Short mmCIF file of N, CA and C in Angstrom, two decimals:
data_model
loop_
_atom_site.label_atom_id
_atom_site.label_comp_id
_atom_site.label_asym_id
_atom_site.label_seq_id
_atom_site.Cartn_x
_atom_site.Cartn_y
_atom_site.Cartn_z
N UNK A 1 0.56 -10.43 28.33
CA UNK A 1 0.34 -9.22 27.36
C UNK A 1 1.12 -10.83 25.88
N UNK A 2 0.53 -10.97 24.79
CA UNK A 2 0.98 -11.41 23.84
C UNK A 2 0.29 -10.19 22.54
N UNK A 3 1.21 -10.55 21.60
CA UNK A 3 0.77 -9.59 20.16
C UNK A 3 -0.01 -11.18 19.93
N UNK A 4 -0.99 -11.35 18.08
CA UNK A 4 -1.91 -11.68 17.47
C UNK A 4 -1.78 -11.56 16.68
N UNK A 5 -1.87 -12.40 15.33
CA UNK A 5 -1.26 -10.91 13.74
C UNK A 5 -2.17 -12.38 12.73
N UNK A 6 -3.54 -11.26 12.51
CA UNK A 6 -4.58 -12.01 11.59
C UNK A 6 -3.57 -11.96 10.64
N UNK A 7 -2.79 -12.77 10.16
CA UNK A 7 -1.61 -13.30 9.21
C UNK A 7 -2.01 -13.95 7.13
N UNK A 8 -3.28 -14.43 7.00
CA UNK A 8 -3.73 -14.23 5.70
C UNK A 8 -3.63 -13.56 5.35
N UNK A 9 -3.87 -11.92 5.79
CA UNK A 9 -3.57 -10.87 5.06
C UNK A 9 -2.56 -9.29 6.14
N UNK A 10 -1.84 -10.13 6.06
CA UNK A 10 -0.73 -9.38 6.74
C UNK A 10 -0.04 -9.09 5.66
N UNK A 11 0.45 -8.23 6.19
CA UNK A 11 1.88 -8.01 4.44
C UNK A 11 3.36 -8.88 4.70
N UNK A 12 4.18 -9.00 3.95
CA UNK A 12 5.22 -9.38 4.69
C UNK A 12 6.19 -8.74 5.23
N UNK A 13 5.97 -7.03 5.37
CA UNK A 13 7.06 -5.80 6.22
C UNK A 13 6.55 -6.52 6.97
N UNK A 14 5.25 -6.40 7.46
CA UNK A 14 5.41 -6.50 8.30
C UNK A 14 4.54 -7.26 9.68
N UNK A 15 5.42 -8.19 9.09
CA UNK A 15 5.40 -9.69 9.95
C UNK A 15 6.49 -9.25 9.78
N UNK A 16 7.56 -9.30 9.28
CA UNK A 16 8.94 -9.21 9.50
C UNK A 16 9.58 -8.24 10.63
N UNK A 17 8.69 -7.51 10.54
CA UNK A 17 9.23 -6.19 11.60
C UNK A 17 8.63 -6.83 12.80
N UNK A 18 7.34 -7.49 12.89
CA UNK A 18 6.84 -7.83 14.40
C UNK A 18 8.03 -9.31 14.67
N UNK A 19 8.31 -10.44 13.73
CA UNK A 19 9.46 -11.03 14.09
C UNK A 19 10.58 -10.66 15.30
N UNK A 20 11.16 -8.25 14.63
CA UNK A 20 11.99 -8.37 14.63
C UNK A 20 11.53 -7.87 16.55
N UNK A 21 10.80 -7.40 16.55
CA UNK A 21 9.71 -6.75 17.74
C UNK A 21 9.63 -8.10 18.65
N UNK A 22 9.42 -9.49 18.23
CA UNK A 22 9.03 -10.67 19.33
C UNK A 22 10.54 -10.29 20.15
N UNK A 23 11.44 -11.18 19.09
CA UNK A 23 12.62 -10.34 20.18
C UNK A 23 13.21 -9.75 21.26
N UNK A 24 13.46 -8.94 20.11
CA UNK A 24 13.52 -7.62 20.87
C UNK A 24 12.97 -7.14 22.11
N UNK A 25 11.51 -7.53 21.56
CA UNK A 25 11.07 -7.18 23.66
C UNK A 25 10.70 -8.05 24.30
N UNK A 26 10.99 -9.21 24.06
CA UNK A 26 10.28 -10.56 24.81
C UNK A 26 9.24 -11.30 24.26
N UNK A 27 8.05 -11.10 22.89
CA UNK A 27 7.53 -10.43 23.84
C UNK A 27 6.64 -11.85 22.39
N UNK A 28 5.69 -12.53 23.18
CA UNK A 28 5.46 -14.14 21.98
C UNK A 28 4.15 -12.96 21.43
N UNK A 29 4.60 -13.29 19.70
CA UNK A 29 4.04 -12.88 19.03
C UNK A 29 2.92 -14.90 18.25
N UNK A 30 2.22 -14.60 17.86
CA UNK A 30 1.07 -15.41 17.61
C UNK A 30 0.43 -15.03 16.08
N UNK A 31 0.74 -15.75 14.98
CA UNK A 31 0.23 -15.76 13.50
C UNK A 31 -1.09 -16.93 13.39
N UNK A 32 -1.75 -16.58 13.02
CA UNK A 32 -3.17 -17.56 13.20
C UNK A 32 -3.59 -17.38 11.48
N UNK A 33 -3.69 -17.99 10.59
CA UNK A 33 -3.95 -18.66 9.45
C UNK A 33 -4.87 -19.84 8.65
N UNK A 34 -4.88 -19.47 7.54
CA UNK A 34 -5.80 -20.84 6.81
C UNK A 34 -4.90 -21.82 6.42
N UNK A 35 -3.80 -21.33 6.21
CA UNK A 35 -2.49 -21.98 4.93
C UNK A 35 -1.42 -21.73 5.29
N UNK A 36 -0.65 -22.74 5.65
CA UNK A 36 0.54 -22.33 6.41
C UNK A 36 2.34 -21.49 5.80
N UNK A 37 2.56 -20.88 6.96
CA UNK A 37 2.82 -20.08 6.82
C UNK A 37 5.02 -20.49 7.39
N UNK A 38 6.01 -20.19 6.92
CA UNK A 38 6.92 -20.20 7.60
C UNK A 38 7.72 -18.79 7.82
N UNK A 39 8.03 -18.95 9.31
CA UNK A 39 8.01 -18.11 10.21
C UNK A 39 9.41 -18.73 10.57
N UNK A 40 10.30 -17.26 11.38
CA UNK A 40 12.15 -17.49 11.54
C UNK A 40 11.73 -18.51 12.85
N UNK A 41 12.93 -19.13 12.89
CA UNK A 41 13.39 -20.22 15.14
C UNK A 41 12.59 -18.63 15.72
N UNK A 42 12.30 -18.80 16.76
CA UNK A 42 12.41 -17.92 17.77
C UNK A 42 11.72 -18.48 19.07
N UNK A 43 12.15 -19.05 19.87
CA UNK A 43 11.14 -19.03 21.17
C UNK A 43 10.05 -18.26 21.74
N UNK A 44 9.59 -17.07 21.06
CA UNK A 44 8.24 -15.99 20.99
C UNK A 44 8.16 -15.42 20.05
N UNK A 45 8.64 -17.07 18.53
CA UNK A 45 6.77 -16.47 17.29
C UNK A 45 7.30 -18.20 17.49
N UNK A 46 5.17 -18.47 16.86
CA UNK A 46 4.38 -19.14 16.61
C UNK A 46 3.68 -18.63 16.10
N UNK A 47 2.73 -20.34 15.68
CA UNK A 47 2.54 -20.50 13.61
C UNK A 47 0.83 -21.06 14.77
N UNK A 48 -0.33 -19.99 14.53
CA UNK A 48 -1.46 -21.63 15.03
C UNK A 48 -1.97 -21.55 12.94
N UNK A 49 -2.15 -22.87 12.49
CA UNK A 49 -3.28 -22.65 11.08
C UNK A 49 -4.21 -23.33 11.06
N UNK A 50 -5.27 -22.62 11.05
CA UNK A 50 -6.60 -22.89 11.15
C UNK A 50 -7.41 -23.26 9.81
N UNK A 51 -8.61 -24.21 9.78
CA UNK A 51 -9.22 -24.16 8.56
C UNK A 51 -9.89 -23.50 7.74
N UNK A 52 -10.10 -23.53 6.57
CA UNK A 52 -10.05 -21.96 5.36
C UNK A 52 -11.05 -22.36 5.72
N UNK A 53 -11.33 -20.65 5.65
CA UNK A 53 -12.95 -20.18 6.12
C UNK A 53 -13.35 -19.10 6.39
N UNK A 54 -14.66 -18.65 5.61
CA UNK A 54 -15.32 -17.49 6.21
C UNK A 54 -14.73 -17.08 7.24
N UNK A 55 -13.78 -15.79 7.82
CA UNK A 55 -13.94 -15.91 9.55
C UNK A 55 -12.73 -16.44 10.44
N UNK A 56 -12.55 -17.64 10.00
CA UNK A 56 -12.36 -19.08 10.69
C UNK A 56 -10.28 -18.40 11.70
N UNK A 57 -9.84 -17.83 10.97
CA UNK A 57 -8.80 -17.39 11.62
C UNK A 57 -9.58 -16.17 12.71
N UNK A 58 -9.83 -15.23 12.99
CA UNK A 58 -10.62 -14.43 13.15
C UNK A 58 -11.91 -14.77 14.30
N UNK A 59 -12.17 -15.68 14.42
CA UNK A 59 -12.90 -16.51 15.21
C UNK A 59 -12.02 -17.17 16.18
N UNK A 60 -10.88 -17.83 15.77
CA UNK A 60 -10.50 -18.03 16.31
C UNK A 60 -8.59 -17.20 17.45
N UNK A 61 -8.36 -16.45 16.85
CA UNK A 61 -7.07 -15.21 17.65
C UNK A 61 -8.86 -14.58 18.47
N UNK A 62 -10.09 -14.21 18.45
CA UNK A 62 -10.74 -13.84 19.37
C UNK A 62 -11.15 -14.63 20.54
N UNK A 63 -11.24 -15.82 20.05
CA UNK A 63 -10.62 -16.83 21.34
C UNK A 63 -10.26 -17.54 21.61
N UNK A 64 -9.19 -16.47 21.46
CA UNK A 64 -8.01 -16.62 22.94
C UNK A 64 -6.93 -15.41 22.82
N UNK A 65 -8.00 -15.27 22.41
CA UNK A 65 -7.03 -13.65 23.23
C UNK A 65 -7.03 -13.37 24.64
N UNK A 66 -6.66 -12.75 24.95
CA UNK A 66 -7.18 -11.78 26.40
C UNK A 66 -7.22 -10.31 26.76
N UNK A 67 -7.35 -9.92 28.12
CA UNK A 67 -7.62 -8.86 27.43
C UNK A 67 -6.11 -8.10 27.84
N UNK A 68 -5.21 -6.60 26.95
CA UNK A 68 -4.30 -6.44 27.36
C UNK A 68 -3.85 -7.20 26.07
N UNK A 69 -3.59 -8.04 25.26
CA UNK A 69 -3.06 -8.39 24.56
C UNK A 69 -3.31 -7.43 23.53
N UNK A 70 -2.48 -7.44 22.38
CA UNK A 70 -2.86 -6.92 20.86
C UNK A 70 -2.19 -7.31 19.39
N UNK A 71 -3.48 -6.87 19.19
CA UNK A 71 -4.22 -8.16 17.76
C UNK A 71 -3.47 -7.16 16.43
N UNK A 72 -3.15 -7.39 15.17
CA UNK A 72 -2.55 -6.92 14.17
C UNK A 72 -3.22 -6.91 13.47
N UNK A 73 -4.65 -6.69 13.10
CA UNK A 73 -4.88 -6.43 11.81
C UNK A 73 -6.27 -5.66 11.54
N UNK A 74 -6.10 -5.84 10.26
CA UNK A 74 -7.13 -5.06 9.41
C UNK A 74 -8.40 -4.50 8.75
N UNK A 75 -8.24 -6.20 9.22
CA UNK A 75 -10.42 -6.43 9.49
C UNK A 75 -10.96 -5.70 11.53
N UNK A 76 -11.95 -4.53 10.46
CA UNK A 76 -12.55 -3.74 11.14
C UNK A 76 -13.25 -5.06 12.08
N UNK A 77 -14.19 -5.65 11.55
CA UNK A 77 -15.42 -6.37 13.35
C UNK A 77 -14.53 -6.65 13.62
N UNK A 78 -12.95 -7.70 14.01
CA UNK A 78 -12.29 -8.97 14.37
C UNK A 78 -11.31 -7.40 14.91
N UNK A 79 -10.82 -6.55 14.65
CA UNK A 79 -10.65 -5.48 15.89
C UNK A 79 -11.44 -4.66 16.63
N UNK A 80 -12.46 -4.44 16.57
CA UNK A 80 -13.53 -4.78 17.30
C UNK A 80 -14.22 -5.36 18.31
N UNK A 81 -13.94 -7.01 17.66
CA UNK A 81 -14.21 -7.89 18.47
C UNK A 81 -13.38 -7.46 19.53
N UNK A 82 -11.70 -7.78 19.62
CA UNK A 82 -11.42 -7.37 20.35
C UNK A 82 -10.62 -6.54 21.80
N UNK A 83 -11.69 -5.35 20.63
CA UNK A 83 -11.76 -3.97 21.61
C UNK A 83 -12.66 -3.80 22.53
N UNK A 84 -13.52 -5.24 22.41
CA UNK A 84 -14.61 -5.74 23.12
C UNK A 84 -14.43 -6.07 24.02
N UNK A 85 -13.72 -7.33 23.97
CA UNK A 85 -12.89 -8.60 25.21
C UNK A 85 -12.15 -7.90 25.99
N UNK A 86 -11.57 -6.19 25.71
CA UNK A 86 -11.05 -5.76 26.79
C UNK A 86 -8.83 -5.84 25.59
N UNK A 87 -8.63 -6.40 24.54
CA UNK A 87 -7.74 -5.72 23.87
C UNK A 87 -7.04 -4.96 23.03
N UNK A 88 -5.67 -4.98 22.35
CA UNK A 88 -6.01 -3.43 21.67
C UNK A 88 -5.94 -4.37 19.98
N UNK A 89 -5.92 -3.11 18.94
CA UNK A 89 -6.06 -3.45 17.98
C UNK A 89 -4.96 -2.87 16.92
N UNK A 90 -3.74 -2.48 16.86
CA UNK A 90 -3.67 -1.89 15.79
C UNK A 90 -3.36 -2.51 14.23
N UNK A 91 -3.68 -1.88 13.32
CA UNK A 91 -2.90 -2.08 11.55
C UNK A 91 -2.37 -1.79 11.44
N UNK A 92 -2.35 -2.25 9.76
CA UNK A 92 -0.62 -2.43 9.15
C UNK A 92 -0.70 -1.33 8.86
N UNK A 93 -1.41 -0.13 9.13
CA UNK A 93 -0.60 1.23 8.81
C UNK A 93 -0.11 2.13 10.34
N UNK A 94 0.04 1.71 10.60
CA UNK A 94 0.42 2.16 12.84
C UNK A 94 -0.93 3.01 13.27
N UNK A 95 -1.78 2.05 12.57
CA UNK A 95 -3.05 3.15 13.05
C UNK A 95 -3.82 2.00 14.43
N UNK A 96 -3.97 3.12 15.41
CA UNK A 96 -4.00 2.16 17.42
C UNK A 96 -5.63 2.43 16.50
N UNK A 97 -6.07 1.60 16.81
CA UNK A 97 -7.60 1.25 17.30
C UNK A 97 -8.70 1.04 18.35
N UNK A 98 -9.98 2.34 18.88
CA UNK A 98 -9.16 2.76 20.11
C UNK A 98 -10.88 2.41 20.18
N UNK A 99 -11.60 2.06 21.40
CA UNK A 99 -12.72 2.43 21.67
C UNK A 99 -13.97 3.43 20.86
N UNK A 100 -13.30 4.76 20.76
CA UNK A 100 -13.90 6.20 20.64
C UNK A 100 -13.84 5.61 19.07
N UNK A 101 -12.75 4.98 18.19
CA UNK A 101 -12.60 5.99 16.12
C UNK A 101 -13.36 4.31 16.05
N UNK A 102 -13.43 3.15 16.56
CA UNK A 102 -13.44 1.51 16.22
C UNK A 102 -15.61 1.95 15.47
N UNK A 103 -16.48 2.62 16.72
CA UNK A 103 -17.89 1.77 15.82
C UNK A 103 -17.01 3.99 14.07
N UNK A 104 -16.58 4.56 14.34
CA UNK A 104 -16.86 5.05 13.58
C UNK A 104 -15.81 3.91 12.03
N UNK A 105 -15.39 3.80 12.68
CA UNK A 105 -14.08 2.76 11.52
C UNK A 105 -15.41 1.11 11.05
N UNK A 106 -16.49 1.17 11.61
CA UNK A 106 -17.47 0.18 11.77
C UNK A 106 -18.55 0.57 10.52
N UNK A 107 -18.36 1.37 11.42
CA UNK A 107 -20.01 2.25 10.16
C UNK A 107 -19.65 2.55 8.94
N UNK A 108 -18.38 3.42 8.62
CA UNK A 108 -17.55 3.44 8.07
C UNK A 108 -16.97 1.76 6.91
N UNK A 109 -16.91 0.80 7.09
CA UNK A 109 -17.02 -0.21 6.47
C UNK A 109 -18.14 -1.05 6.45
N UNK A 110 -19.02 -1.21 6.88
CA UNK A 110 -20.22 -1.39 6.52
C UNK A 110 -21.36 -0.10 5.40
N UNK A 111 -20.36 0.67 5.11
CA UNK A 111 -20.99 1.64 4.85
C UNK A 111 -21.21 1.40 3.31
N UNK A 112 -19.33 1.23 2.87
CA UNK A 112 -18.52 0.78 1.62
C UNK A 112 -18.99 -0.79 1.60
N UNK A 113 -19.83 -2.10 2.26
CA UNK A 113 -19.41 -2.78 2.08
C UNK A 113 -21.42 -2.54 0.69
N UNK A 114 -22.27 -2.23 1.70
CA UNK A 114 -23.06 -2.01 0.88
C UNK A 114 -22.89 -1.34 -0.01
N UNK A 115 -22.65 -0.85 -0.17
CA UNK A 115 -21.99 0.10 -1.52
C UNK A 115 -21.26 -0.49 -2.91
N UNK A 116 -20.47 -1.56 -1.97
CA UNK A 116 -19.56 -2.81 -3.07
C UNK A 116 -21.56 -3.55 -3.25
N UNK A 117 -22.51 -3.94 -2.83
CA UNK A 117 -22.79 -4.61 -2.85
C UNK A 117 -23.83 -4.02 -3.96
N UNK A 118 -23.93 -2.87 -3.89
CA UNK A 118 -24.74 -2.89 -4.80
C UNK A 118 -24.52 -2.30 -6.67
N UNK A 119 -23.06 -3.15 -6.93
CA UNK A 119 -22.29 -2.31 -6.98
C UNK A 119 -21.57 -1.82 -7.85
N UNK A 120 -21.55 -0.23 -6.78
CA UNK A 120 -20.35 0.29 -7.16
C UNK A 120 -18.79 -0.12 -6.75
N UNK A 121 -18.06 0.80 -8.06
CA UNK A 121 -17.27 0.35 -7.52
C UNK A 121 -15.86 0.99 -6.52
N UNK A 122 -15.39 0.36 -5.49
CA UNK A 122 -15.22 1.55 -4.50
C UNK A 122 -13.40 1.59 -4.35
N UNK A 123 -13.02 0.29 -5.33
CA UNK A 123 -11.66 0.61 -5.25
C UNK A 123 -11.27 0.34 -3.71
N UNK A 124 -9.54 -0.56 -3.57
CA UNK A 124 -8.90 -1.11 -2.64
C UNK A 124 -8.60 -0.24 -1.77
N UNK A 125 -7.83 -0.78 -0.86
CA UNK A 125 -6.90 -0.18 -0.06
C UNK A 125 -5.42 0.55 -1.22
N UNK A 126 -4.59 1.07 -0.87
CA UNK A 126 -3.55 1.80 -1.37
C UNK A 126 -2.64 1.12 -1.16
N UNK A 127 -1.33 0.19 -1.99
CA UNK A 127 -0.17 0.08 -1.33
C UNK A 127 0.81 0.72 0.13
N UNK A 128 0.64 -0.75 0.85
CA UNK A 128 1.67 -0.07 1.89
C UNK A 128 3.28 0.40 1.52
N UNK A 129 3.49 1.48 1.60
CA UNK A 129 4.56 2.14 1.35
C UNK A 129 5.41 2.15 2.79
N UNK A 130 6.53 2.94 2.41
CA UNK A 130 7.92 2.47 3.57
C UNK A 130 6.60 3.49 4.16
N UNK A 131 6.58 4.44 4.17
CA UNK A 131 5.88 5.52 5.41
C UNK A 131 4.29 4.75 6.24
N UNK A 132 3.95 4.24 5.55
CA UNK A 132 3.09 3.33 6.54
C UNK A 132 3.87 2.21 6.78
N UNK A 133 4.66 0.92 6.80
CA UNK A 133 5.30 0.53 7.34
C UNK A 133 5.84 1.23 8.79
N UNK A 134 6.89 2.03 8.45
CA UNK A 134 7.57 3.71 9.80
C UNK A 134 6.62 3.72 10.69
N UNK A 135 5.33 4.02 10.24
CA UNK A 135 4.06 4.37 10.76
C UNK A 135 3.30 2.85 12.08
N UNK A 136 4.02 2.15 11.22
CA UNK A 136 3.43 0.78 11.80
C UNK A 136 4.70 0.22 12.73
N UNK A 137 5.91 0.70 12.88
CA UNK A 137 6.99 0.11 13.73
C UNK A 137 6.89 1.25 14.46
N UNK A 138 6.73 2.42 14.34
CA UNK A 138 6.85 3.31 15.13
C UNK A 138 5.62 3.23 16.56
N UNK A 139 4.42 2.39 16.28
CA UNK A 139 3.10 2.85 16.92
C UNK A 139 3.92 1.37 17.66
N UNK A 140 3.60 0.15 17.21
CA UNK A 140 4.57 -0.97 17.52
C UNK A 140 5.10 -1.07 18.95
N UNK A 141 6.15 -0.03 18.81
CA UNK A 141 7.30 -0.19 19.74
C UNK A 141 6.44 1.33 20.35
N UNK A 142 5.59 1.88 20.50
CA UNK A 142 5.26 3.12 22.03
C UNK A 142 4.27 1.89 22.13
N UNK A 143 3.99 1.26 21.90
CA UNK A 143 2.64 0.25 22.77
C UNK A 143 3.37 -0.70 23.27
N UNK A 144 4.49 -1.06 22.99
CA UNK A 144 5.41 -2.14 23.39
C UNK A 144 6.39 -1.18 24.86
N UNK A 145 6.73 -0.33 24.86
CA UNK A 145 7.41 0.54 25.68
C UNK A 145 6.11 1.28 27.27
N UNK A 146 4.97 0.52 26.51
CA UNK A 146 3.54 0.80 26.71
C UNK A 146 3.53 0.15 28.74
N UNK A 147 3.87 -1.04 27.40
CA UNK A 147 3.23 -2.66 28.03
C UNK A 147 4.08 -2.97 28.85
#
């Protein structure tokens, strides 16, 4: 089991939690992004750079992940693809996507995308706060304890 991180949009605070968890739990964390990232020196932390482009990092993660792996992402289509391959998906706010809730999330995402496409201002997600970081850390710890 390893952890894959959709690193282009992953908040720095969440990356820091993942770095600490990688060393503590001795689990491989691979960050995938289309721009260079600085990562700590650790035998458990890796970085894969992909070319720029829409969903290039997402496709690379789906290509490499295996059943039982964990994907950290706020990208609903990537989470759905991971679940379809038998992996798990956790968003930076600590919500574990499941086969049961991912369909609803995809439907809502598609609806909001249609609204934006028609010119309706929908706003973006709220700023990641301390409670979100704590919820993520707790969900990650719980997942690692079960794995």
